Structures are given as structure tokens and as C-alpha cells.
Short mmCIF file of C-alpha atoms in Angstrom, two decimals:
data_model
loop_
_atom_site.label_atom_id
_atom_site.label_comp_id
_atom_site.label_asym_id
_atom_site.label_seq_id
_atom_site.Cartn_x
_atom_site.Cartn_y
_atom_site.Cartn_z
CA UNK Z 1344 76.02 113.85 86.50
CA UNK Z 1345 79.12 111.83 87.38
CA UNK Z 1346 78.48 109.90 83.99
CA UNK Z 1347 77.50 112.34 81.81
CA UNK Z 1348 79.38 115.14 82.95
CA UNK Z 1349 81.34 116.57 79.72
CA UNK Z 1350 83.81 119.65 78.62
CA UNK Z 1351 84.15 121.98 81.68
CA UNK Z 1352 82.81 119.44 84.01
CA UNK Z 1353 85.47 116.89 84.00
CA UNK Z 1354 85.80 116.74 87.26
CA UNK Z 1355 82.91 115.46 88.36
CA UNK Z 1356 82.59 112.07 86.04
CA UNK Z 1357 83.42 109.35 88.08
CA UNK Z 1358 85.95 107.91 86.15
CA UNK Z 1359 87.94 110.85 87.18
CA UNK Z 1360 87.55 110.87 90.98
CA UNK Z 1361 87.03 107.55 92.13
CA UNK Z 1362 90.28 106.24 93.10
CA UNK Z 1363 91.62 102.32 93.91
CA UNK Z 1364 91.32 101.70 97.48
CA UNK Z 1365 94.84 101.50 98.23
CA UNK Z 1366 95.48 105.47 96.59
CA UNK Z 1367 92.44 106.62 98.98
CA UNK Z 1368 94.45 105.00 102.06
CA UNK Z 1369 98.16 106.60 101.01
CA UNK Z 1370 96.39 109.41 100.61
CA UNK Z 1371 94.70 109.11 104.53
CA UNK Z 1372 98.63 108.29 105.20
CA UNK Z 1373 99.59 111.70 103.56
CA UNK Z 1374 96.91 114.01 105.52
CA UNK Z 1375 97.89 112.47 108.62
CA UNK Z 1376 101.29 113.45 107.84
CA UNK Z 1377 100.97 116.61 106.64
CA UNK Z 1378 101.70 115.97 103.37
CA UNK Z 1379 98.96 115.69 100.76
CA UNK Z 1380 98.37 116.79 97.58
CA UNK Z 1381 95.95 119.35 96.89
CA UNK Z 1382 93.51 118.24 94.29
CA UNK Z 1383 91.89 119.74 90.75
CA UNK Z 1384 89.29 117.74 91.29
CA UNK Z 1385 87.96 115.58 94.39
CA UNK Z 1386 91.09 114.04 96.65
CA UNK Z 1387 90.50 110.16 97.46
CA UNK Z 1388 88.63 110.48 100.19
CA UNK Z 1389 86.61 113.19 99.10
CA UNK Z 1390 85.11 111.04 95.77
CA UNK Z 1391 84.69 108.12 97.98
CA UNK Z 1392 82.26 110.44 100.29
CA UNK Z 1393 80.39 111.01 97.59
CA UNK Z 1394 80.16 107.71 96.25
CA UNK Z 1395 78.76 106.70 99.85
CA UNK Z 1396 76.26 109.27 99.94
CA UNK Z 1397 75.00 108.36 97.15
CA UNK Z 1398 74.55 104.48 97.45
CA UNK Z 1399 72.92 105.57 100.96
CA UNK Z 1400 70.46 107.74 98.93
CA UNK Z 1401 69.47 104.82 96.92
CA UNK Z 1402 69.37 102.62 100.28
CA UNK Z 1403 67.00 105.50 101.64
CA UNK Z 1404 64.55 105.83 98.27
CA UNK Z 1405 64.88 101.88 97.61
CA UNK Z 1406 63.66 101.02 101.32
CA UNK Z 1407 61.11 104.33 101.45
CA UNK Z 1408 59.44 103.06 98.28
CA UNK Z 1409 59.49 98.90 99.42
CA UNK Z 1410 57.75 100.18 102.18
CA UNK Z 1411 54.70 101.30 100.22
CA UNK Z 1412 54.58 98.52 98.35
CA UNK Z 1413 51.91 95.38 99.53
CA UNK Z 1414 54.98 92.73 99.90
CA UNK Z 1415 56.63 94.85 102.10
CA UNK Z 1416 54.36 96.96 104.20
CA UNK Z 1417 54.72 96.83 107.99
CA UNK Z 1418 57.85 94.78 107.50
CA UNK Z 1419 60.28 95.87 110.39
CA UNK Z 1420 63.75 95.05 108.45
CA UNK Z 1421 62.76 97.52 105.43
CA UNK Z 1422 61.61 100.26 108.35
CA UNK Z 1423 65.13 99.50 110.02
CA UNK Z 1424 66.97 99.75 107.68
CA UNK Z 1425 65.37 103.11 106.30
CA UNK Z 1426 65.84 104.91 109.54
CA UNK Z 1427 69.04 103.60 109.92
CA UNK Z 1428 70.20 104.42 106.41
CA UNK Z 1429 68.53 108.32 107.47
CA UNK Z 1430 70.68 108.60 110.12
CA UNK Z 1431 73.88 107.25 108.49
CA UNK Z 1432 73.10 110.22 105.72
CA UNK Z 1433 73.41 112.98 108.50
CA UNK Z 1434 76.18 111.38 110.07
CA UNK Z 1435 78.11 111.75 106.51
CA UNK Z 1436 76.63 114.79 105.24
CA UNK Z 1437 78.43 116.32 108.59
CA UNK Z 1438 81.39 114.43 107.66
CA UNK Z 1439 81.46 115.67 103.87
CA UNK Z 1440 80.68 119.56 105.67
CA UNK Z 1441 83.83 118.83 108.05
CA UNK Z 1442 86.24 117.68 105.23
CA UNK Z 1443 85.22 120.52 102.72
CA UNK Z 1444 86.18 123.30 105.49
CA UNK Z 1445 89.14 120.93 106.74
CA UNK Z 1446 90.53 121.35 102.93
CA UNK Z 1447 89.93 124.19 102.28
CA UNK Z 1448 92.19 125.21 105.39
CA UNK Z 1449 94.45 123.39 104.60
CA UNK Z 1450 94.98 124.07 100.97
CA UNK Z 1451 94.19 127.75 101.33
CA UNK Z 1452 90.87 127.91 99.05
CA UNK Z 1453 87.17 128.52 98.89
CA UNK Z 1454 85.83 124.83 98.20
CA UNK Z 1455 82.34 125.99 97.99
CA UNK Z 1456 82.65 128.47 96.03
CA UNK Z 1457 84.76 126.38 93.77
CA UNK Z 1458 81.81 123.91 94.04
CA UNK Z 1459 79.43 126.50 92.67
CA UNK Z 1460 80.95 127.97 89.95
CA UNK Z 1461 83.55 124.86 89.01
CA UNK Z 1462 86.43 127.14 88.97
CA UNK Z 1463 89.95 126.65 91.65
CA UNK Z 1464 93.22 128.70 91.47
CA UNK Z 1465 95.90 127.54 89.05
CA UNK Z 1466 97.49 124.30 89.27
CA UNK Z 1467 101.08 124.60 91.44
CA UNK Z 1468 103.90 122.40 91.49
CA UNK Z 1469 102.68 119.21 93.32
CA UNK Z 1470 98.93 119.72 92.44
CA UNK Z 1471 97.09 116.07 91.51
CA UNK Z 1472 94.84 116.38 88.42
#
């Protein structure tokens, strides 16, 4: 969806979330302080959640499916590295839960309902596209 996404779903293409590494850590430097922006769309550290989940979701299907395969049945790396990858999804997926309700707290809104029906409150002075 993040490449195809068009008209009222600008937000999620991924050329308009994914952020340079060195925005994603001012903007870590900003929440510590107090002091970020809220976001249209996904903040820094949000977009870079997703983009994790979602190379650990190919890790998970890649390693599930190698597995069934003759070359790589019964190898112990692939199993490793899908259990590992399993647990590494949970671990973020309780991450991405904690930042959604730790923004929306902080910026006043209903992030999942905003994630359900793609709308948020009006832009303010300070807001980040």
C-alpha cells in the first residue's frame, strides 16, 4: 500500500514517511525534550516502525517457506532465525502499541481511530506534513 497508495491516502506511501536517519534521531532528541512536532502523517520514528515490521514479516514468510523447501529442511539456522524473527515481531508490535497510545497522549488525539478512517484534526501552527 505504501507504493501505491494515491489521493486521500498520501500518507501512507513511503516516500512520504520514511525519513533520513539523522531527522528520525532529532526527532528522538525532540520527544525526549518535550518538544516534538505532531505529525499529519507518521513522525520519524513511527514510519521507521513500520518499515521494521515489515522487513521482519518478510524475514518470518522468507525463512517459514525455506523451511519447506528440500535444500533447507531440518536446517537449524533457517529454524533460528524464524523463531527469532517471531519473537522480534511481538517485541515491536508491543512497541508500535506503546508509541501509538504514547502519541496520542501526548498530542491530544485518537491515533486509531485516525488509523481507521484516515482522518486527524486540522493542521496547527507547528504541525509537520
Amino acid at each position: 500500500w505504501g507504493l501505491v497508495a494515491r489521493g486521500s491516502s498520501r500518507y501512507a506511501r513511503f516516500s512520504q514517511f520514511v525519513r533520513p536517519p539523522a531527522r528520525t534521531l532529532d526527532y528522538t532528541r525532540k520527544i525526549l525534550a518535550h518538544q516534538e512536532p505532531r505529525h499529519l502523517g507518521h513522525n520519524p520514528l513511527g514510519a521507521w516502525m513500520i518499515v521494521t515490521l515489515l522487513a521482519t514479516l518478510v524475514a518470518i514468510c522468507a525463512t517459514g517457506w525455506l523451511y519447506t523447501t528440500d535444500r533447507f529442511w531440518g536446517e537449524t539456522w533457517v529454524e533460528n532465525v524464524h523463531i527469532a524473527a517471531s519473537y522480534f515481531v511481538l517485541a515491536l508490535v508491543a512497541l508500535h502499541v506503546a508509541g501509538v497510545i504514547f502519541s496520542s497522549l501526548r498530542h491530544g488525539e485518537n491515533l486509531v481511530a485516525a488509523m481507521l478512517h484516515g482522518r486527524k484534526r486540522a493542521p496547527g501552527p507547528g504541525d509537520v506534513p
